[in-house]
Short mmCIF file of C-alpha atoms and ligand atoms in Angstrom, two decimals:
data_model
loop_
_atom_site.label_atom_id
_atom_site.label_comp_id
_atom_site.label_asym_id
_atom_site.label_seq_id
_atom_site.Cartn_x
_atom_site.Cartn_y
_atom_site.Cartn_z
CA MET A 908 -5.09 12.43 -22.22
CA LYS A 909 -3.58 9.42 -24.03
CA PRO A 910 -6.09 6.90 -25.40
CA ARG A 911 -6.29 3.71 -23.34
CA THR A 912 -7.75 1.30 -25.83
CA ASP A 913 -5.41 -1.65 -25.14
CA GLY A 914 -6.69 -2.17 -21.61
CA ALA A 915 -10.31 -1.96 -22.73
CA LYS A 916 -9.71 -4.61 -25.41
CA ALA A 917 -7.95 -6.92 -23.00
CA ARG A 918 -10.71 -6.48 -20.44
CA ALA A 919 -13.33 -7.41 -23.00
CA ALA A 920 -11.33 -10.51 -23.96
CA ARG A 921 -10.87 -11.66 -20.38
CA ARG A 922 -12.82 -14.70 -19.29
CA ALA A 923 -16.24 -13.45 -18.21
CA PRO A 924 -16.04 -12.69 -14.52
CA PRO A 925 -18.27 -14.69 -12.24
CA ASP A 926 -21.72 -13.20 -11.87
CA VAL A 927 -21.22 -11.49 -8.56
CA ALA A 928 -24.70 -10.77 -7.45
CA ALA A 929 -26.21 -14.00 -8.76
CA ARG A 930 -24.44 -16.17 -6.20
CA PRO A 931 -26.73 -16.60 -3.22
CA ALA A 932 -25.26 -16.10 0.21
CA GLY A 933 -24.29 -19.47 1.59
CA ALA A 934 -23.30 -20.82 -1.86
CA ARG A 935 -20.32 -23.14 -2.02
CA ASP A 936 -17.21 -23.26 -4.16
CA ALA A 937 -17.98 -26.37 -6.23
CA GLY A 938 -14.32 -27.45 -6.46
CA THR A 939 -13.66 -27.64 -2.74
CA ALA A 940 -16.98 -27.60 -0.90
CA LEU A 941 -15.65 -24.48 0.82
CA PRO A 942 -18.28 -21.82 1.51
CA ASP A 943 -18.24 -19.14 -1.18
CA ILE A 944 -17.56 -15.43 -0.94
CA ASP A 945 -20.71 -13.29 -0.96
CA GLY A 946 -19.67 -10.88 -3.71
CA SER A 947 -22.50 -8.40 -3.21
CA ARG A 948 -21.72 -8.13 0.48
CA LEU A 949 -18.01 -7.57 -0.19
CA LEU A 950 -18.74 -4.84 -2.75
CA ALA A 951 -21.26 -3.18 -0.45
CA SER A 952 -18.72 -3.09 2.37
CA LEU A 953 -16.15 -1.41 0.10
CA GLU A 954 -18.72 1.20 -0.90
CA THR A 955 -19.68 1.84 2.71
CA LEU A 956 -16.10 2.27 3.93
CA GLY A 957 -15.50 4.48 0.88
CA ARG A 958 -18.15 6.89 2.10
CA ILE A 959 -16.03 7.70 5.15
CA GLY A 960 -13.78 10.56 4.07
CA ALA A 961 -15.42 10.61 0.63
CA LEU A 962 -14.31 13.46 -1.62
CA ASP A 963 -16.75 15.52 -3.67
CA GLY A 964 -16.74 14.05 -7.13
CA GLY A 965 -15.35 10.64 -6.10
CA GLY A 966 -12.45 9.12 -4.24
CA VAL A 967 -11.51 9.17 -0.59
CA CYS A 968 -9.19 11.07 1.73
CA ARG A 969 -8.40 9.26 4.96
CA LEU A 970 -4.86 10.34 5.66
CA ALA A 971 -3.34 8.34 8.51
CA LEU A 972 -4.53 9.20 12.04
CA THR A 973 -6.93 11.95 10.96
CA ASP A 974 -10.55 12.10 12.12
CA GLU A 975 -11.53 10.35 8.90
CA ASP A 976 -9.04 7.55 9.56
CA LYS A 977 -10.49 7.20 13.06
CA ALA A 978 -14.02 6.95 11.65
CA GLY A 979 -12.86 4.32 9.14
CA ARG A 980 -11.08 2.39 11.90
CA ASP A 981 -14.15 2.50 14.14
CA TRP A 982 -16.30 1.13 11.32
CA VAL A 983 -13.92 -1.75 10.56
CA VAL A 984 -13.48 -2.59 14.26
CA GLU A 985 -17.26 -2.76 14.55
CA ARG A 986 -17.30 -5.27 11.67
CA MET A 987 -14.65 -7.30 13.52
CA ARG A 988 -16.79 -7.24 16.67
CA GLU A 989 -19.82 -8.49 14.73
CA LEU A 990 -17.72 -11.44 13.63
CA GLY A 991 -16.78 -12.20 17.22
CA LEU A 992 -13.07 -11.83 16.49
CA ARG A 993 -10.55 -11.46 19.31
CA ILE A 994 -9.40 -7.88 18.69
CA THR A 995 -6.08 -6.39 19.78
CA ILE A 996 -4.75 -2.89 19.20
CA ASP A 997 -1.03 -2.42 19.68
CA GLY A 998 1.07 0.60 20.65
CA ILE A 999 1.37 1.87 17.06
CA GLY A 1000 -2.36 1.43 16.41
CA ASN A 1001 -2.25 -1.75 14.33
CA VAL A 1002 -5.56 -3.55 14.73
CA ILE A 1003 -5.70 -7.35 14.52
CA GLY A 1004 -8.86 -9.47 14.67
CA VAL A 1005 -8.40 -13.21 15.17
CA TYR A 1006 -10.80 -15.99 14.16
CA PRO A 1007 -9.91 -18.99 16.30
CA GLY A 1008 -8.59 -22.29 15.04
CA ASP A 1009 -8.79 -25.70 16.66
CA GLU A 1010 -5.33 -25.18 18.11
CA ASP A 1011 -3.94 -22.14 19.87
CA VAL A 1012 -1.01 -21.69 17.48
CA ALA A 1013 0.36 -18.70 15.52
CA PRO A 1014 -2.34 -17.42 13.14
CA VAL A 1015 -2.29 -17.32 9.39
CA MET A 1016 -2.64 -13.60 8.70
CA THR A 1017 -4.11 -11.46 5.96
CA GLY A 1018 -4.91 -7.76 5.83
CA SER A 1019 -3.58 -4.45 4.56
CA HIS A 1020 -4.34 -0.84 5.46
CA ILE A 1021 -7.29 1.54 5.49
CA ASP A 1022 -5.44 4.86 5.44
CA THR A 1023 -5.35 6.55 2.03
CA VAL A 1024 -3.38 9.21 0.20
CA ARG A 1025 -5.05 12.61 -0.13
CA THR A 1026 -6.54 11.62 -3.48
CA GLY A 1027 -7.20 7.95 -2.79
CA GLY A 1028 -9.62 5.48 -4.32
CA LEU A 1029 -11.95 2.97 -2.72
CA TYR A 1030 -9.76 -0.09 -3.01
CA ASP A 1031 -6.09 0.59 -2.22
CA GLY A 1032 -5.62 -1.28 1.08
CA ASN A 1033 -9.30 -1.33 2.00
CA TYR A 1034 -9.91 -4.21 -0.38
CA GLY A 1035 -7.41 -6.49 1.34
CA VAL A 1036 -8.88 -5.77 4.78
CA LEU A 1037 -12.53 -6.10 3.82
CA ALA A 1038 -11.95 -9.19 1.65
CA GLY A 1039 -10.16 -10.75 4.63
CA LEU A 1040 -13.19 -10.04 6.81
CA GLU A 1041 -15.51 -11.44 4.13
CA VAL A 1042 -13.46 -14.66 4.16
CA LEU A 1043 -13.86 -14.92 7.94
CA ARG A 1044 -17.55 -14.14 7.67
CA VAL A 1045 -18.27 -16.99 5.23
CA LEU A 1046 -16.13 -19.43 7.23
CA ARG A 1047 -17.96 -18.49 10.39
CA GLU A 1048 -21.41 -18.71 8.76
CA ALA A 1049 -20.56 -22.18 7.45
CA GLY A 1050 -19.12 -23.23 10.80
CA VAL A 1051 -15.74 -23.97 9.20
CA ARG A 1052 -12.62 -23.67 11.34
CA GLY A 1053 -9.03 -24.51 10.50
CA ARG A 1054 -6.41 -26.07 12.69
CA LYS A 1055 -4.75 -22.65 12.84
CA PRO A 1056 -6.43 -19.33 13.67
CA ILE A 1057 -6.82 -16.75 10.88
CA ALA A 1058 -6.11 -13.10 11.62
CA VAL A 1059 -7.14 -10.01 9.67
CA ALA A 1060 -4.98 -6.97 10.35
CA PHE A 1061 -5.03 -3.36 9.33
CA PHE A 1062 -1.71 -1.67 9.82
CA THR A 1063 -1.20 1.99 10.72
CA ASN A 1064 0.00 4.53 8.17
CA GLU A 1065 0.85 2.28 5.25
CA GLU A 1066 0.71 5.18 2.83
CA GLY A 1067 3.35 7.36 4.42
CA ALA A 1068 1.61 10.33 2.81
CA ARG A 1069 1.28 12.16 6.14
CA PHE A 1070 4.05 10.52 8.19
CA ALA A 1071 7.18 8.94 6.65
CA PRO A 1072 8.16 6.19 6.30
CA ASP A 1073 5.38 4.33 4.58
CA MET A 1074 4.41 0.89 5.92
CA MET A 1075 5.09 2.35 9.37
CA GLY A 1076 2.72 0.14 11.37
CA SER A 1077 3.91 -3.11 9.83
CA LEU A 1078 7.54 -1.97 10.06
CA VAL A 1079 7.15 -1.38 13.80
CA PHE A 1080 5.22 -4.64 14.13
CA GLN A 1081 8.09 -6.49 12.50
CA GLY A 1082 10.73 -4.75 14.64
CA GLY A 1083 12.41 -2.71 11.87
CA LEU A 1084 11.57 0.60 13.58
CA GLY A 1085 11.39 1.24 17.32
CA LEU A 1086 8.01 2.18 18.76
CA ASP A 1087 9.34 5.35 20.41
CA GLU A 1088 10.97 6.52 17.22
CA ALA A 1089 7.77 5.89 15.27
CA LEU A 1090 5.64 7.70 17.85
CA ALA A 1091 7.97 10.73 17.70
CA THR A 1092 7.75 10.99 13.90
CA ARG A 1093 6.48 14.38 12.77
CA GLY A 1094 4.11 14.57 9.84
CA ILE A 1095 3.66 17.13 7.08
CA ASP A 1096 1.58 19.28 9.46
CA GLY A 1097 4.15 19.18 12.28
CA SER A 1098 2.26 16.96 14.72
CA THR A 1099 3.55 13.55 15.80
CA VAL A 1100 2.29 10.03 15.25
CA GLY A 1101 2.02 9.56 19.03
CA GLU A 1102 -0.07 12.71 19.56
CA ASN A 1103 -2.45 11.71 16.81
CA LEU A 1104 -2.77 8.11 17.95
CA GLU A 1105 -3.69 9.37 21.43
CA ARG A 1106 -6.09 11.91 19.97
CA ILE A 1107 -8.05 9.37 17.96
CA GLY A 1108 -7.92 6.75 20.73
CA TYR A 1109 -5.89 4.14 18.86
CA ARG A 1110 -2.72 4.00 20.94
CA GLY A 1111 -3.47 0.46 22.03
CA SER A 1112 -2.11 -1.49 24.95
CA ALA A 1113 -1.12 -4.70 23.15
CA PRO A 1114 2.64 -5.08 22.90
CA VAL A 1115 3.90 -4.33 19.42
CA GLY A 1116 4.88 -7.37 17.38
CA ALA A 1117 4.65 -9.77 20.31
CA ALA A 1118 2.45 -12.18 18.43
CA ALA A 1119 4.07 -14.75 16.15
CA VAL A 1120 2.61 -15.06 12.66
CA ASP A 1121 2.42 -18.37 10.78
CA SER A 1122 2.25 -16.84 7.31
CA TYR A 1123 0.92 -13.69 5.66
CA VAL A 1124 -0.96 -13.30 2.37
CA GLU A 1125 -2.19 -9.84 1.31
CA LEU A 1126 -4.80 -9.25 -1.36
CA HIS A 1127 -4.44 -5.90 -3.13
CA ILE A 1128 -5.27 -4.12 -6.34
CA GLU A 1129 -2.27 -4.05 -8.67
CA GLN A 1130 -2.20 -0.23 -8.90
CA GLY A 1131 -0.39 -0.58 -12.22
CA PRO A 1132 -1.37 -1.46 -15.80
CA VAL A 1133 0.01 -4.97 -16.35
CA LEU A 1134 -2.96 -7.24 -15.50
CA ASP A 1135 -5.43 -4.89 -17.15
CA LEU A 1136 -3.40 -4.65 -20.36
CA GLU A 1137 -2.86 -8.39 -20.55
CA GLY A 1138 -6.42 -9.35 -19.62
CA ILE A 1139 -5.33 -11.48 -16.66
CA SER A 1140 -7.44 -11.74 -13.52
CA ILE A 1141 -4.90 -12.65 -10.83
CA GLY A 1142 -1.28 -11.67 -10.23
CA ALA A 1143 0.84 -13.98 -8.07
CA VAL A 1144 3.25 -11.42 -6.66
CA GLU A 1145 6.83 -12.64 -6.37
CA SER A 1146 8.59 -9.49 -5.16
CA VAL A 1147 8.33 -5.83 -4.20
CA GLN A 1148 10.72 -3.31 -5.63
CA GLY A 1149 13.14 -1.30 -3.52
CA ILE A 1150 11.99 2.14 -2.36
CA SER A 1151 14.09 5.23 -1.65
CA TRP A 1152 12.41 8.44 -0.45
CA THR A 1153 14.50 11.55 0.15
CA GLU A 1154 13.45 15.02 1.23
CA PHE A 1155 15.70 17.79 -0.09
CA THR A 1156 15.90 21.27 1.42
CA VAL A 1157 17.54 24.01 -0.65
CA LEU A 1158 18.33 27.36 0.96
CA GLY A 1159 18.90 30.39 -1.28
CA VAL A 1160 18.23 34.11 -0.95
CA SER A 1161 14.89 35.85 -1.47
CA ASN A 1162 15.04 39.03 -3.47
CA HIS A 1163 12.95 41.18 -5.75
CA ALA A 1164 11.86 39.42 -8.95
CA GLY A 1165 12.06 42.62 -10.95
CA THR A 1166 15.26 44.18 -9.75
CA THR A 1167 17.64 41.26 -9.24
CA PRO A 1168 19.77 40.56 -12.32
CA MET A 1169 19.80 36.91 -13.34
CA ARG A 1170 23.52 36.53 -12.69
CA LEU A 1171 23.11 37.62 -9.06
CA ARG A 1172 20.32 35.22 -8.09
CA ARG A 1173 20.55 32.38 -5.60
CA ASP A 1174 17.26 30.79 -6.45
CA ALA A 1175 16.23 27.76 -4.36
CA GLY A 1176 13.26 27.15 -6.67
CA LEU A 1177 15.43 26.86 -9.73
CA VAL A 1178 17.63 24.22 -8.10
CA ALA A 1179 14.54 22.24 -7.08
CA ALA A 1180 13.26 22.39 -10.66
CA ARG A 1181 16.65 21.27 -12.04
CA ILE A 1182 16.72 18.28 -9.70
CA ALA A 1183 13.14 17.36 -10.60
CA CYS A 1184 13.99 17.36 -14.31
CA PHE A 1185 17.14 15.36 -13.65
CA ALA A 1186 15.16 12.70 -11.75
CA ARG A 1187 13.06 12.07 -14.87
CA GLU A 1188 16.15 11.95 -17.12
CA LEU A 1189 17.87 9.62 -14.69
CA ALA A 1190 14.99 7.13 -14.74
CA ASN A 1191 14.67 7.35 -18.52
CA GLY A 1192 18.41 6.82 -18.89
CA ILE A 1193 18.54 3.79 -16.59
CA GLY A 1194 15.43 2.33 -18.19
CA GLY A 1195 13.97 -1.06 -17.20
CA ASP A 1196 12.07 -0.88 -13.93
CA GLN A 1197 13.64 2.37 -12.72
CA VAL A 1198 11.09 5.02 -11.78
CA ALA A 1199 11.51 8.47 -10.25
CA THR A 1200 8.91 10.89 -8.92
CA VAL A 1201 9.03 14.37 -7.44
CA GLY A 1202 5.67 14.32 -5.70
CA ALA A 1203 5.77 17.10 -3.09
CA VAL A 1204 7.27 20.54 -3.72
CA ASN A 1205 7.04 23.52 -1.40
CA LEU A 1206 8.56 26.87 -2.26
CA PHE A 1207 8.95 29.72 0.23
CA PRO A 1208 7.67 32.36 0.40
CA ASN A 1209 5.81 31.12 -2.70
CA LEU A 1210 4.89 34.50 -4.15
CA VAL A 1211 4.81 35.67 -7.75
CA ASN A 1212 7.38 38.43 -7.37
CA VAL A 1213 9.80 36.97 -4.84
CA ILE A 1214 12.77 34.72 -5.66
CA PRO A 1215 12.30 31.59 -3.51
CA ASN A 1216 14.71 31.43 -0.60
CA ARG A 1217 13.73 27.89 0.33
CA ALA A 1218 12.58 24.83 -1.54
CA VAL A 1219 11.58 21.61 0.22
CA PHE A 1220 10.74 18.70 -2.04
CA THR A 1221 10.74 14.92 -2.19
CA VAL A 1222 12.21 12.41 -4.61
CA ASP A 1223 10.84 8.85 -4.75
CA LEU A 1224 13.16 6.39 -6.54
CA ARG A 1225 12.27 2.73 -7.01
CA ASN A 1226 13.76 -0.29 -8.74
CA THR A 1227 13.36 -4.05 -8.53
CA ASP A 1228 17.16 -4.32 -8.59
CA GLY A 1229 18.84 -3.19 -5.39
CA GLU A 1230 22.22 -2.30 -6.92
CA THR A 1231 20.71 -0.26 -9.73
CA LEU A 1232 18.63 1.59 -7.16
CA GLN A 1233 21.78 2.40 -5.20
CA ARG A 1234 23.48 3.72 -8.30
CA ALA A 1235 20.45 5.88 -9.08
CA GLU A 1236 20.58 7.32 -5.56
CA GLN A 1237 24.29 8.13 -5.93
CA ARG A 1238 23.82 9.85 -9.28
CA LEU A 1239 20.90 11.90 -7.96
CA ARG A 1240 22.99 12.94 -4.96
CA ARG A 1241 25.90 14.01 -7.14
CA PHE A 1242 23.69 15.99 -9.50
CA ALA A 1243 21.90 17.72 -6.61
CA ASP A 1244 25.22 18.79 -5.05
CA GLU A 1245 26.46 20.15 -8.37
CA ALA A 1246 23.22 22.00 -9.11
CA ALA A 1247 23.28 23.63 -5.67
CA ALA A 1248 26.94 24.65 -6.00
CA ALA A 1249 26.33 26.16 -9.45
CA GLU A 1250 23.56 28.40 -8.05
CA GLY A 1251 25.40 29.25 -4.83
CA VAL A 1252 22.75 27.79 -2.54
CA SER A 1253 23.03 25.23 0.24
CA LEU A 1254 21.40 21.84 0.05
CA SER A 1255 20.60 19.25 2.68
CA ARG A 1256 18.76 15.94 2.52
CA ARG A 1257 16.86 13.68 4.85
CA ALA A 1258 16.05 10.03 4.20
CA LEU A 1259 12.30 9.52 4.62
CA ALA A 1260 12.16 5.85 3.69
CA ARG A 1261 14.62 3.25 2.42
CA PHE A 1262 13.63 -0.34 1.79
CA ASP A 1263 15.52 -2.93 -0.24
CA PRO A 1264 13.67 -5.05 -2.80
CA VAL A 1265 11.90 -8.03 -1.21
CA ARG A 1266 11.31 -11.53 -2.56
CA PHE A 1267 8.24 -13.38 -1.37
CA ASP A 1268 8.15 -17.01 -0.26
CA PRO A 1269 8.24 -19.26 -3.38
CA ASP A 1270 5.92 -21.88 -1.86
CA LEU A 1271 3.31 -19.26 -1.02
CA VAL A 1272 3.59 -17.67 -4.47
CA ALA A 1273 3.01 -21.11 -5.98
CA LEU A 1274 0.04 -21.64 -3.67
CA VAL A 1275 -1.52 -18.37 -4.87
CA GLU A 1276 -0.96 -19.40 -8.46
CA ARG A 1277 -2.42 -22.89 -7.95
CA SER A 1278 -5.43 -21.55 -6.09
CA ALA A 1279 -6.24 -19.08 -8.88
CA THR A 1280 -5.81 -21.73 -11.53
CA ALA A 1281 -8.06 -24.12 -9.62
CA LEU A 1282 -10.78 -21.46 -9.79
CA GLY A 1283 -10.35 -21.21 -13.56
CA LEU A 1284 -8.71 -17.78 -13.36
CA ARG A 1285 -5.87 -16.68 -15.63
CA THR A 1286 -2.80 -15.77 -13.62
CA ARG A 1287 0.73 -14.50 -14.09
CA ARG A 1288 3.69 -13.93 -11.79
CA MET A 1289 4.77 -10.34 -11.34
CA PRO A 1290 6.64 -7.88 -9.11
CA SER A 1291 4.87 -5.15 -7.15
CA GLY A 1292 5.69 -1.57 -8.04
CA ALA A 1293 4.00 -0.22 -4.90
CA GLY A 1294 5.10 -0.75 -1.32
CA HIS A 1295 2.95 -3.01 0.86
CA ASP A 1296 2.69 -4.22 4.44
CA ALA A 1297 3.41 -7.71 3.09
CA GLN A 1298 7.03 -6.69 2.47
CA MET A 1299 7.48 -6.03 6.19
CA LEU A 1300 5.73 -9.25 7.22
CA ALA A 1301 8.04 -11.10 4.80
CA ARG A 1302 10.86 -10.37 7.28
CA ILE A 1303 9.24 -12.50 9.97
CA CYS A 1304 7.20 -15.18 8.20
CA PRO A 1305 6.53 -16.66 4.76
CA ALA A 1306 4.59 -13.98 2.86
CA ALA A 1307 3.07 -13.38 -0.56
CA MET A 1308 0.46 -11.24 -2.30
CA ILE A 1309 -2.48 -11.63 -4.65
CA PHE A 1310 -3.11 -8.84 -7.18
CA VAL A 1311 -6.25 -8.04 -9.14
CA PRO A 1312 -6.34 -5.65 -12.12
CA SER A 1313 -6.59 -1.87 -11.81
CA VAL A 1314 -8.54 -0.37 -14.70
CA ASP A 1315 -6.12 1.66 -16.85
CA GLY A 1316 -3.50 1.06 -14.17
CA LEU A 1317 -4.79 4.02 -12.15
CA SER A 1318 -4.22 4.29 -8.39
CA HIS A 1319 -3.46 7.05 -5.88
CA ASN A 1320 -6.10 8.72 -8.00
CA VAL A 1321 -9.78 9.22 -7.22
CA ARG A 1322 -10.59 7.34 -10.45
CA GLU A 1323 -8.93 4.16 -9.18
CA HIS A 1324 -11.23 1.30 -10.22
CA THR A 1325 -11.34 -2.49 -10.36
CA ALA A 1326 -14.16 -4.42 -12.03
CA PRO A 1327 -16.54 -6.01 -9.48
CA GLY A 1328 -15.95 -9.47 -10.96
CA ASP A 1329 -12.20 -9.09 -10.45
CA LEU A 1330 -12.67 -7.94 -6.86
CA VAL A 1331 -14.79 -10.99 -6.10
CA ALA A 1332 -12.42 -13.34 -7.96
CA GLY A 1333 -9.50 -12.06 -5.86
CA ALA A 1334 -11.45 -12.66 -2.65
CA ARG A 1335 -12.19 -16.22 -3.77
CA VAL A 1336 -8.50 -16.85 -4.32
CA LEU A 1337 -7.77 -15.38 -0.88
CA LEU A 1338 -10.36 -17.68 0.70
CA ARG A 1339 -8.79 -20.74 -0.91
CA VAL A 1340 -5.27 -19.71 0.03
CA LEU A 1341 -6.16 -18.93 3.65
CA ALA A 1342 -8.21 -22.11 3.98
CA GLN A 1343 -5.22 -24.15 2.84
CA LEU A 1344 -2.73 -22.36 5.05
CA ALA A 1345 -4.99 -22.59 8.10
CA GLU A 1346 -5.82 -26.22 7.27
CA CYS A 1347 -9.54 -25.74 7.10
CA PRO A 1348 -11.56 -28.73 5.89
CA PRO A 1349 -11.31 -30.00 3.17
CA PHE A 1350 -7.64 -29.01 3.20
CA SER A 1351 -6.85 -30.43 6.62
CA GLY A 1352 -3.43 -31.97 6.59
CA ASN A 1353 -2.58 -31.17 2.96
CA ARG A 1354 -1.77 -28.00 1.10
C1 LIG B 2666 2.51 3.08 -0.95
O1 LIG B 2666 1.34 3.10 -1.36
C2 LIG B 2666 3.57 3.35 -1.91
O2 LIG B 2666 4.00 2.42 -2.60
O3 LIG B 2666 3.92 4.53 -2.06
MN1 LIG B 2667 -1.95 -0.05 -0.54
MN1 LIG B 2668 -1.31 3.37 -1.60
#
C-alpha cells in the first residue's frame, strides 16, 4: 500500500477540532445564541445505526431494500417519531420527517440516504441523515422554531449498487424517472424495486414528489482526499460531476481451454479485459477530472478450463465537464465495438445511469461558506466526485452541499473514516445553514 503521510500531516496541522464530548447538552453556539449540536449524541447515533448490517471486521452492508436496509429504516423512523416529526413515506419509499415552522410553507430540507454499498462505511449518507435529525433535536429541545418548516429526508437507493440508477429515490421524487419504471427496475439478483419495497413494508402511500421544497442542503463526507490532504474542515460544494454508467454484455463461444487453438477462440472474457484496460488508458489520456472504473465483472461459466462464452461488466465514467464526458463515452463505445469485432464476438450495451454535471445554487454555496467561516472553520469550494441526492433536488429548488474530510480519502470501503471533531463541525455548519434558511431566531428576516 502507498504511504499516506501527507494527509496525516495536514490533519495534525488543522485547527484543533472542537472538544466534542466536553460540550454539555443544551450548550449554545456563542456567536448566534443558537442551541449547539450535542456531538456525543450525534456520534453515538452513527455508531448505533452502523451496527445494523455491520460486517465482521468493520464496515456495513445495507444494500437498498434488503432486510438490513429495512432494519436501518425502522431505526431512523423511530428516531423521527421520538422527535414528533410529521412523517411521510412515498411510493418509492423515500421517508421525510418534518419539523413544523410558524407558517405552513414549503420546508427547508436536508437529508441523504441510509442504504450502503456492499462494503460500506458508517458515514456515507448516514451522516447527513443523522446530523439533520440532531439539528432538529437541538432546535426542539431549545424550543426554537423557524418561519419555515425543516424536513429531514432519507431517499431510497442512493447507491445504485443493487438497483441502477443511483439516486433513484430522489430522481423519482424530482420527476426525472417515472414511479412505475422505477418500481419495475430489476436489481443484480433479478428481483424488482417494487417487490422489495412491498416486502420490507416501505411502499408508502404519500404521492411521490408532491411536496414543494424551499431549498435543500445535504451534509456528507467528501469521500475523496482533497480536504484531508489540505487540512481543511469544510468543503462548500459548488458542483457534482457528470456520471455515465454502462453495462456491457459480450457473447462469445465456450470451448475447451486445452484443445482450442488461440487463433480459433471467441473469448468473451478477453474482450471484457481489453475494454477494462482501455477504460483506464482513456481516463489517463484525457487527464484532468476524468475517471473510469470497471467495478463489476461476471464471466460465464466462470470455470478454470472453459473459455468464457459471456462477459457482463460495468463501466463507470465521470467528469466535471459534460462535453469531455461525452467524448469519453464515444471513444469507449468505438473501442468496445472494435475489440468485439476483432475477436468475432457480439457486444451489446445498456445504459444504467446517465446524469449531466450539476451546478449548485451560488447563494447557497456562499451561505455554507459564510456559516463555516463564522464558526472559525477553514473552508474551500470544491466539486463533488460522488453522486448525491442533492444533485436531483437541485433540479427543483436551490441546493448545495457541505463536505467534511474523509481520512485518506477512503469511501465505499469498510475503513471509511472521518475524525469525530470534523463530523461535529459539519453538523454545526448544517445547523447554522438550516437555521438561516428556515429563518429561525436569531436569523429571522435576514440571511
Ligand atoms: C454514489 O455513491 C456514487 O457516486 O456512486
Ligand atoms: Mn452517499
Ligand atoms: Mn456511496
